GROMACS .gro file of N, CA and C in nm:
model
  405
    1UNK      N    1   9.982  10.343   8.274
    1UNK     CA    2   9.912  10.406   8.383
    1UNK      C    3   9.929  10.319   8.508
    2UNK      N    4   9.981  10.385   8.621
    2UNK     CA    5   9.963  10.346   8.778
    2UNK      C    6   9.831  10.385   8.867
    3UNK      N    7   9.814  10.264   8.910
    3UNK     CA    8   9.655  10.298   8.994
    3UNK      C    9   9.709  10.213   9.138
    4UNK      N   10   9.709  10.257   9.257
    4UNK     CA   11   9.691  10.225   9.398
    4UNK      C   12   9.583  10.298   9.479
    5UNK      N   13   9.530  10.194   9.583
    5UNK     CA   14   9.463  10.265   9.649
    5UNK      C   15   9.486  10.251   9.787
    6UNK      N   16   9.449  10.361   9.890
    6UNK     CA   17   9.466  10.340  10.017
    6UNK      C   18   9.353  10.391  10.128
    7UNK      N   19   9.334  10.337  10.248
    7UNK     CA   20   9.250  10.367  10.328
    7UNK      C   21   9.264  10.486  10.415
    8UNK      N   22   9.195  10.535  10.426
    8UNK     CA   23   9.217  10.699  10.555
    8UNK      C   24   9.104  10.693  10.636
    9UNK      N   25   9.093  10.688  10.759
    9UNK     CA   26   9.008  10.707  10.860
    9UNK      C   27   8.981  10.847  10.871
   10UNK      N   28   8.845  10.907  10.890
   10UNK     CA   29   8.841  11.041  10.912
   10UNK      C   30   8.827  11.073  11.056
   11UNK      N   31   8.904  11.135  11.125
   11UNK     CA   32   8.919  11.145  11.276
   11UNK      C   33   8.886  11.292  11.292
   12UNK      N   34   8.813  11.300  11.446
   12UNK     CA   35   8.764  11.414  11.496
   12UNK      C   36   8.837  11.557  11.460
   13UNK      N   37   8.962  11.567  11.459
   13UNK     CA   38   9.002  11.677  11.444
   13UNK      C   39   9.013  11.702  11.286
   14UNK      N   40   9.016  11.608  11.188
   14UNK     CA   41   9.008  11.662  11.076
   14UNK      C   42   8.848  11.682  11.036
   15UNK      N   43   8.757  11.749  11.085
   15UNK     CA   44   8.656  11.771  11.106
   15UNK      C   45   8.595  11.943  11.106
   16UNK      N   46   8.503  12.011  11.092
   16UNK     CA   47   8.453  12.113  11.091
   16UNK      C   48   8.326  12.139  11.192
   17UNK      N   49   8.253  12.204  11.227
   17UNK     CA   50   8.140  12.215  11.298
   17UNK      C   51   8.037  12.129  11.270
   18UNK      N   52   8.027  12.068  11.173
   18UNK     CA   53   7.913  12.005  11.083
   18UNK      C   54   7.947  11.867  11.086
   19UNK      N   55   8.123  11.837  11.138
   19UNK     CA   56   8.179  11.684  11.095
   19UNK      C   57   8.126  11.662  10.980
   20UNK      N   58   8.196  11.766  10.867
   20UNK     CA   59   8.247  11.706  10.735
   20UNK      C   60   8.431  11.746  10.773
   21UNK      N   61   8.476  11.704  10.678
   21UNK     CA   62   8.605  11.679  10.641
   21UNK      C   63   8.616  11.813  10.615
   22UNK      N   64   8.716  11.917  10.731
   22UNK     CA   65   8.733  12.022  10.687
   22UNK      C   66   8.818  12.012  10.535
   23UNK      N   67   8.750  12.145  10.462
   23UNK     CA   68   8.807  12.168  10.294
   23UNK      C   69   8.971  12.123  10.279
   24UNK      N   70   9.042  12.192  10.394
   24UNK     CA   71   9.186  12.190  10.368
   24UNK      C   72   9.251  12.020  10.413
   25UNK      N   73   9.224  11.917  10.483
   25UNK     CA   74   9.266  11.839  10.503
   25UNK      C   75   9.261  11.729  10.365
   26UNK      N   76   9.164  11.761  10.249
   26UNK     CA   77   9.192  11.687  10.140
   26UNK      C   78   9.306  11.691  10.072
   27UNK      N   79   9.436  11.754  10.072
   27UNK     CA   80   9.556  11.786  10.062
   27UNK      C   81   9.602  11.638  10.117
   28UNK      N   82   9.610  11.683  10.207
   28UNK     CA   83   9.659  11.530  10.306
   28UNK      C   84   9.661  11.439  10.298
   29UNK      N   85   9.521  11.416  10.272
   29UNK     CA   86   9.438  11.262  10.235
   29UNK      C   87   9.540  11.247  10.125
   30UNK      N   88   9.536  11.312   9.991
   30UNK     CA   89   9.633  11.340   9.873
   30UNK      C   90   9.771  11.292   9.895
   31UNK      N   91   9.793  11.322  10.008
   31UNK     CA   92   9.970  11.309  10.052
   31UNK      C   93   9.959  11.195  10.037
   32UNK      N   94   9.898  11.151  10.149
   32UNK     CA   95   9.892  11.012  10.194
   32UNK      C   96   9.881  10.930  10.093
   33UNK      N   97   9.839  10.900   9.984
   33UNK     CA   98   9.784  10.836   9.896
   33UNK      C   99   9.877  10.830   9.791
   34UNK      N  100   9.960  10.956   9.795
   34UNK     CA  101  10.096  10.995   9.710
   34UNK      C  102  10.159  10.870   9.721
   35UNK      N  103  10.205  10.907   9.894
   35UNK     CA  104  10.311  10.806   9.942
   35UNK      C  105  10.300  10.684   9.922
   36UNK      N  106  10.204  10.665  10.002
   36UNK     CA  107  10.180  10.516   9.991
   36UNK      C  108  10.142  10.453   9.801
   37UNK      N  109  10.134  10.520   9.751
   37UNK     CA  110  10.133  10.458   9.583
   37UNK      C  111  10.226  10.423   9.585
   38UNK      N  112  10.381  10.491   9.585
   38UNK     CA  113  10.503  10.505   9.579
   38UNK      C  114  10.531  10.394   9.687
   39UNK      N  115  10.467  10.354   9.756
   39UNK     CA  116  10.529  10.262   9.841
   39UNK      C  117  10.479  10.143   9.815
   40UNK      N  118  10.391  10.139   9.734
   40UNK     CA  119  10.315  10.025   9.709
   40UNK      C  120  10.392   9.947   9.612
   41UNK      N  121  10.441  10.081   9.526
   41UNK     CA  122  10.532  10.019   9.375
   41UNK      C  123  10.658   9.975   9.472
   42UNK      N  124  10.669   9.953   9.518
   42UNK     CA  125  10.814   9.919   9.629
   42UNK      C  126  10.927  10.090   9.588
   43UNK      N  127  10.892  10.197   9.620
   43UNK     CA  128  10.962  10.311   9.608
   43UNK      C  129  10.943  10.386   9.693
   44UNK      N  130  10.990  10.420   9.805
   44UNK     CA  131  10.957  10.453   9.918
   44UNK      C  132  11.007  10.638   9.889
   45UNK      N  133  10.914  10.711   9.961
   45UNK     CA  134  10.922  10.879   9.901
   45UNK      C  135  11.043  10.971   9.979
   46UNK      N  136  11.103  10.873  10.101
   46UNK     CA  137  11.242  10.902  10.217
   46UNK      C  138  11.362  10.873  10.076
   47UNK      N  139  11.342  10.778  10.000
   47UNK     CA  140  11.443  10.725   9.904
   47UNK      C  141  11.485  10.857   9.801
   48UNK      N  142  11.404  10.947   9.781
   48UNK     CA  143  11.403  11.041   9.676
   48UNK      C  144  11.535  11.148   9.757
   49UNK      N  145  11.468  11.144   9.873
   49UNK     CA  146  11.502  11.251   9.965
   49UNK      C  147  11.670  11.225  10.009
   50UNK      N  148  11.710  11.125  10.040
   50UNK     CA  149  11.815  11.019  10.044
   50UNK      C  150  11.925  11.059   9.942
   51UNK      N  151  11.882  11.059   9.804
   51UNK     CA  152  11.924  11.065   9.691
   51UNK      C  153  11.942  11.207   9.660
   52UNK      N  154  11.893  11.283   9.760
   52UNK     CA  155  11.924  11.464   9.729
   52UNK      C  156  11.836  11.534   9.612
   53UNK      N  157  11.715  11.484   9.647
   53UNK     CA  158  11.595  11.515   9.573
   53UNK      C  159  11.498  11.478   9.637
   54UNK      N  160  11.426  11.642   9.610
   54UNK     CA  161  11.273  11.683   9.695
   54UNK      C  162  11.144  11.698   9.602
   55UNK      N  163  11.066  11.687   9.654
   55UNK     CA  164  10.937  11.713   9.496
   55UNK      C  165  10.870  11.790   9.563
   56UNK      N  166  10.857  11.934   9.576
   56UNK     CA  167  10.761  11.987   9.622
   56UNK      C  168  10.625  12.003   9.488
   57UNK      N  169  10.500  12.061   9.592
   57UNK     CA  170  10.403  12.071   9.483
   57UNK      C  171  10.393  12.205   9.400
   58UNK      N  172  10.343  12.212   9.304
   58UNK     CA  173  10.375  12.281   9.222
   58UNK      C  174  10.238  12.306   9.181
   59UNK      N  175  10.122  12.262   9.195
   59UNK     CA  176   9.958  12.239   9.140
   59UNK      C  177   9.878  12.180   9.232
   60UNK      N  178   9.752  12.235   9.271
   60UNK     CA  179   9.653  12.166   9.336
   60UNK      C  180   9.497  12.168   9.281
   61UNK      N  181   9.465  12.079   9.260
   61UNK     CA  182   9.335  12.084   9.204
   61UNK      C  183   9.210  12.037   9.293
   62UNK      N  184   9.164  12.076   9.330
   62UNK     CA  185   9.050  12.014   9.411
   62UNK      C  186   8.916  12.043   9.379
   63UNK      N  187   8.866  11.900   9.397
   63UNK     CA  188   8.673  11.926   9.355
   63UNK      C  189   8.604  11.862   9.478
   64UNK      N  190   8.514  11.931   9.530
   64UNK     CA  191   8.444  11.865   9.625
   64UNK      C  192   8.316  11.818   9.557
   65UNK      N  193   8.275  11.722   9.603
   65UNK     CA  194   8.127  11.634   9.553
   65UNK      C  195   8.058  11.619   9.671
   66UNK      N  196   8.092  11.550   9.779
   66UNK     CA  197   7.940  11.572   9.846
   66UNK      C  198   8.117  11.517   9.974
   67UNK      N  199   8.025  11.589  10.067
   67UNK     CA  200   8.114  11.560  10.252
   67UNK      C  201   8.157  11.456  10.252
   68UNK      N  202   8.265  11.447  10.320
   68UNK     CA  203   8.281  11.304  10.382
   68UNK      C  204   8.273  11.328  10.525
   69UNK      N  205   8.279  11.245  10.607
   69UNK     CA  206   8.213  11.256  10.758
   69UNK      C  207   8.299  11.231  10.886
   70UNK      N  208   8.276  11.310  11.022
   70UNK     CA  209   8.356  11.181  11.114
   70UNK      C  210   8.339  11.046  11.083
   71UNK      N  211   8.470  10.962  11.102
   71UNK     CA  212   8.497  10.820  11.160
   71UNK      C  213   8.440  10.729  11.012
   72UNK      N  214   8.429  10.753  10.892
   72UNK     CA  215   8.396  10.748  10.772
   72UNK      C  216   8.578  10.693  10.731
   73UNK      N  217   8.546  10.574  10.655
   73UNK     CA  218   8.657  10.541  10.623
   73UNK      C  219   8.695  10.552  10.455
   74UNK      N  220   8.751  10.677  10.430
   74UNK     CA  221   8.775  10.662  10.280
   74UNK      C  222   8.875  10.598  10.221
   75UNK      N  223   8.884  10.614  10.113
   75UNK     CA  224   8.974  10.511   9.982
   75UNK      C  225   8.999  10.626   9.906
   76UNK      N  226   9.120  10.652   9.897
   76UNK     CA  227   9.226  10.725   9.820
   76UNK      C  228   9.255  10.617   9.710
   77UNK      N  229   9.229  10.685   9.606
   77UNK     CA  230   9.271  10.610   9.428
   77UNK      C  231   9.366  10.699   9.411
   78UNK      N  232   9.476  10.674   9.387
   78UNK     CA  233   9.584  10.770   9.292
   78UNK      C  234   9.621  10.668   9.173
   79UNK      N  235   9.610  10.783   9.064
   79UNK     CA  236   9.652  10.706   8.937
   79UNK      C  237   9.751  10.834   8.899
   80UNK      N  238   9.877  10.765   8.856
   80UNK     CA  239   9.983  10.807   8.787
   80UNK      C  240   9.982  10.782   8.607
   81UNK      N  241   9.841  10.877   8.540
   81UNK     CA  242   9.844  10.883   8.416
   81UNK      C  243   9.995  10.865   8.324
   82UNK      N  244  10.115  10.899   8.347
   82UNK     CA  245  10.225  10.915   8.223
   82UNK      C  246  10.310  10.927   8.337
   83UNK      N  247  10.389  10.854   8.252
   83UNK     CA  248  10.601  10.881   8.295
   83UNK      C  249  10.624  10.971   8.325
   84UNK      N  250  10.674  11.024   8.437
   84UNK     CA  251  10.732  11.145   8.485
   84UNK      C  252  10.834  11.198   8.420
   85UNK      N  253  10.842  11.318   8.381
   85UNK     CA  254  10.995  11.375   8.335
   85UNK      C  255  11.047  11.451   8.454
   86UNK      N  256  11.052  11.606   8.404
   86UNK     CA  257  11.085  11.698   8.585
   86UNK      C  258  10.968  11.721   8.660
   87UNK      N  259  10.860  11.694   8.631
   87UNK     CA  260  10.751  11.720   8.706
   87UNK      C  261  10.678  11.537   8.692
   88UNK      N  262  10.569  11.524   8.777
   88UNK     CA  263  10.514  11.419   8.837
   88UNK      C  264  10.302  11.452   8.829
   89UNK      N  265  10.258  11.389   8.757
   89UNK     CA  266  10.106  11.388   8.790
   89UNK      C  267  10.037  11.305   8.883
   90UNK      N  268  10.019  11.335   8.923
   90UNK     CA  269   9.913  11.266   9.027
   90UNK      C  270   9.765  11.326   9.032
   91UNK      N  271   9.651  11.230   8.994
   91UNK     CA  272   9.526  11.232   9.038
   91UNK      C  273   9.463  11.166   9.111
   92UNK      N  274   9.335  11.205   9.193
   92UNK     CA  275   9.305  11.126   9.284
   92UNK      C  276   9.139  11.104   9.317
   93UNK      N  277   9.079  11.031   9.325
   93UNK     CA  278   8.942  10.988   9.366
   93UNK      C  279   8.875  10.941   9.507
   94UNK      N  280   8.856  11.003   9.571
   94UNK     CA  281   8.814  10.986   9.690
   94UNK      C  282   8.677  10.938   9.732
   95UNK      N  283   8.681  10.804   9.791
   95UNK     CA  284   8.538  10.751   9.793
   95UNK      C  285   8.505  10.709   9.930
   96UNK      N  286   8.348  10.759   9.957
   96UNK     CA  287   8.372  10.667  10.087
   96UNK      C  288   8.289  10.542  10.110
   97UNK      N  289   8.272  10.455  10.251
   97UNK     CA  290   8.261  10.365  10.253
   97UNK      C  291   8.170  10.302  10.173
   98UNK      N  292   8.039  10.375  10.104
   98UNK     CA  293   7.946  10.308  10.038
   98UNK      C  294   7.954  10.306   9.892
   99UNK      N  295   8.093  10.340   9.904
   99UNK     CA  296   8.154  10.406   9.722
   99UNK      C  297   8.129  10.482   9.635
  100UNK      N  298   8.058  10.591   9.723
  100UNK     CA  299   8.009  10.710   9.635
  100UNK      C  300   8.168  10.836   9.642
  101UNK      N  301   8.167  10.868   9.557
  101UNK     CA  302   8.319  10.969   9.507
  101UNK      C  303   8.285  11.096   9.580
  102UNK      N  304   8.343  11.143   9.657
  102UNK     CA  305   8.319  11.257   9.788
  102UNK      C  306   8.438  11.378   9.722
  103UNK      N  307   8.514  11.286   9.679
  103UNK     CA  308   8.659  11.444   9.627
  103UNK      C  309   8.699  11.361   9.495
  104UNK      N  310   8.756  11.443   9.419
  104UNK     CA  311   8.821  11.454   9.271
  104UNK      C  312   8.929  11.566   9.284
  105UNK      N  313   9.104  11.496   9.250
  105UNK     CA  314   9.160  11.605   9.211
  105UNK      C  315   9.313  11.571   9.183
  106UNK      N  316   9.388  11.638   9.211
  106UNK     CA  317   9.531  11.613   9.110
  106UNK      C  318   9.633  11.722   9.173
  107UNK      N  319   9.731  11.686   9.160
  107UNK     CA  320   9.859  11.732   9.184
  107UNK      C  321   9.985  11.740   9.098
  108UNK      N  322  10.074  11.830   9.070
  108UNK     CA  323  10.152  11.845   9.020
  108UNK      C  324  10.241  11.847   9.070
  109UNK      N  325  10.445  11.787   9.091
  109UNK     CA  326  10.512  11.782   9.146
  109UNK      C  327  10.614  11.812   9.091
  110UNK      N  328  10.710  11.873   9.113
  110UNK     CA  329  10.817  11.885   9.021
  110UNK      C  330  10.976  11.782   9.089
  111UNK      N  331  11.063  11.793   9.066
  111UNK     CA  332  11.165  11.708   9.092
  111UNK      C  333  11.240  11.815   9.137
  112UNK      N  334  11.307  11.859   9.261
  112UNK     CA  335  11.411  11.937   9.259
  112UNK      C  336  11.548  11.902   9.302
  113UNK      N  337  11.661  11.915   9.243
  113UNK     CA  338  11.796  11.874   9.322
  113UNK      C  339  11.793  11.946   9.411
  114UNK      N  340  11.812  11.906   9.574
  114UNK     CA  341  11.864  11.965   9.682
  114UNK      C  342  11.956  12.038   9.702
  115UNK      N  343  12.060  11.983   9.653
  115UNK     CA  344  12.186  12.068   9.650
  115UNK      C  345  12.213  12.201   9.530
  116UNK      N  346  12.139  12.220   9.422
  116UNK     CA  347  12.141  12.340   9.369
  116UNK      C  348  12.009  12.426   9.381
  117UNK      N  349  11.919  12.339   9.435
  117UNK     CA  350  11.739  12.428   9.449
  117UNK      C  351  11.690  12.424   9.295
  118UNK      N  352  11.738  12.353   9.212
  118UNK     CA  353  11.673  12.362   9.059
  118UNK      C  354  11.620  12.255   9.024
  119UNK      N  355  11.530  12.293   8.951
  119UNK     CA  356  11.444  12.162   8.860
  119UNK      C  357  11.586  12.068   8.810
  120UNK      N  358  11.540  11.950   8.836
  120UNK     CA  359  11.582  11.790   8.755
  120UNK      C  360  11.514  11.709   8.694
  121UNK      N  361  11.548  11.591   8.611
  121UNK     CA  362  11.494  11.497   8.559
  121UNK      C  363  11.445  11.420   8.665
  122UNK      N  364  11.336  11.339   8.676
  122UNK     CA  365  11.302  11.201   8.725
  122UNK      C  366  11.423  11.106   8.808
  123UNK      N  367  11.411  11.074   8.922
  123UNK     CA  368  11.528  10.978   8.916
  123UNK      C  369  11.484  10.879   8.834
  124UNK      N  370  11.618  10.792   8.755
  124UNK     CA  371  11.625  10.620   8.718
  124UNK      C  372  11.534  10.551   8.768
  125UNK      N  373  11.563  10.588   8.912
  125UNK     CA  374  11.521  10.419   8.950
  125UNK      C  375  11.411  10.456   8.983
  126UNK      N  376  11.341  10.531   8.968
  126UNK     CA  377  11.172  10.596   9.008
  126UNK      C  378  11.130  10.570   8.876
  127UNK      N  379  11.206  10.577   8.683
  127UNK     CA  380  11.155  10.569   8.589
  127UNK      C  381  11.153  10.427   8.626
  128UNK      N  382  11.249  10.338   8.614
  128UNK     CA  383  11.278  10.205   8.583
  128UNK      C  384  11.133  10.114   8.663
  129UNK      N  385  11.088  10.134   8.817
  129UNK     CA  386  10.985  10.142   8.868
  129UNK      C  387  10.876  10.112   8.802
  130UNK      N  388  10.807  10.235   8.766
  130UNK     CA  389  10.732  10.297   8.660
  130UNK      C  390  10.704  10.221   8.568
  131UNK      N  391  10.817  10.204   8.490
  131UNK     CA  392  10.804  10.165   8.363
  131UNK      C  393  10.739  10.027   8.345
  132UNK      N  394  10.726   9.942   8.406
  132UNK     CA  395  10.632   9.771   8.310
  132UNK      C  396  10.530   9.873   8.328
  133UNK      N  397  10.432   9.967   8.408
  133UNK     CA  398  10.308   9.971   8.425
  133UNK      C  399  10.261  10.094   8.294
  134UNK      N  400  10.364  10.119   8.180
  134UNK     CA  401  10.315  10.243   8.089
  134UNK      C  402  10.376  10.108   7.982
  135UNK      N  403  10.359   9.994   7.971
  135UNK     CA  404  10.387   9.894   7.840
  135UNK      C  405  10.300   9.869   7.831
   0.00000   0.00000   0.00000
């Protein structure tokens, strides 16, 4: 299992009438948290793309628990439960500054070759990565 975490500032426009975190910008937060995991493991998500492979999403899961707020600085947890084959898990925990869990949820990704538009395996060097943290 892979666990990173990252910081997100909540700024005015990702906001609603109420300044909570409009519903749809938890996607984002998600992105963000994607990437930067992947960047954390030293695997940068331009590298996939480089290599003629895209991961679009394929699954979204979202749970809301209680608002998060303007100017509220959350912490994106992504944990990468299992080895990727053609698809990719990602879950995520969203907390904010006083560490109470504001979102819960998960993503599904698949691997696609660019050049034919079809499902692929995992790249190598995204398993090879990966791999000390599932020993």
């Amino acid at each position: 299992m892979y666990i990173a975490s990252t910081q997100v500032r909540v700024r005015y426009a990702e906001t609603d009438q109420m300044a909570y975190v409009y519903y749809g910008n938890y996607a984002m937060y998600y992105e963000v948290g994607r990437v930067e995991a992947l960047r954390q493991l030293g695997f940068e998500y331009a590298k996939l793309e480089e290599q003629g492979v895209m991961m679009p999403v394929l699954d979204l899961q979202c749970k809301f628990i209680s608002p998060a707020r303007y100017d509220e600085l959350l912490t994106v947890t992504v944990t990468i439960p299992k080895i990727p084959t053609a698809r990719m898990l990602f879950e995520y925990s969203i907390t904010n500054e006083s560490g109470k869990v504001v979102n819960k949820g998960s993503t599904t990704l698949v691997f696609i070759d660019m050049e034919t538009n079809r499902p692929c395996r995992a790249p190598e060097e995204l398993l090879k990565t990966l791999k000390p943290h599932f020993e």
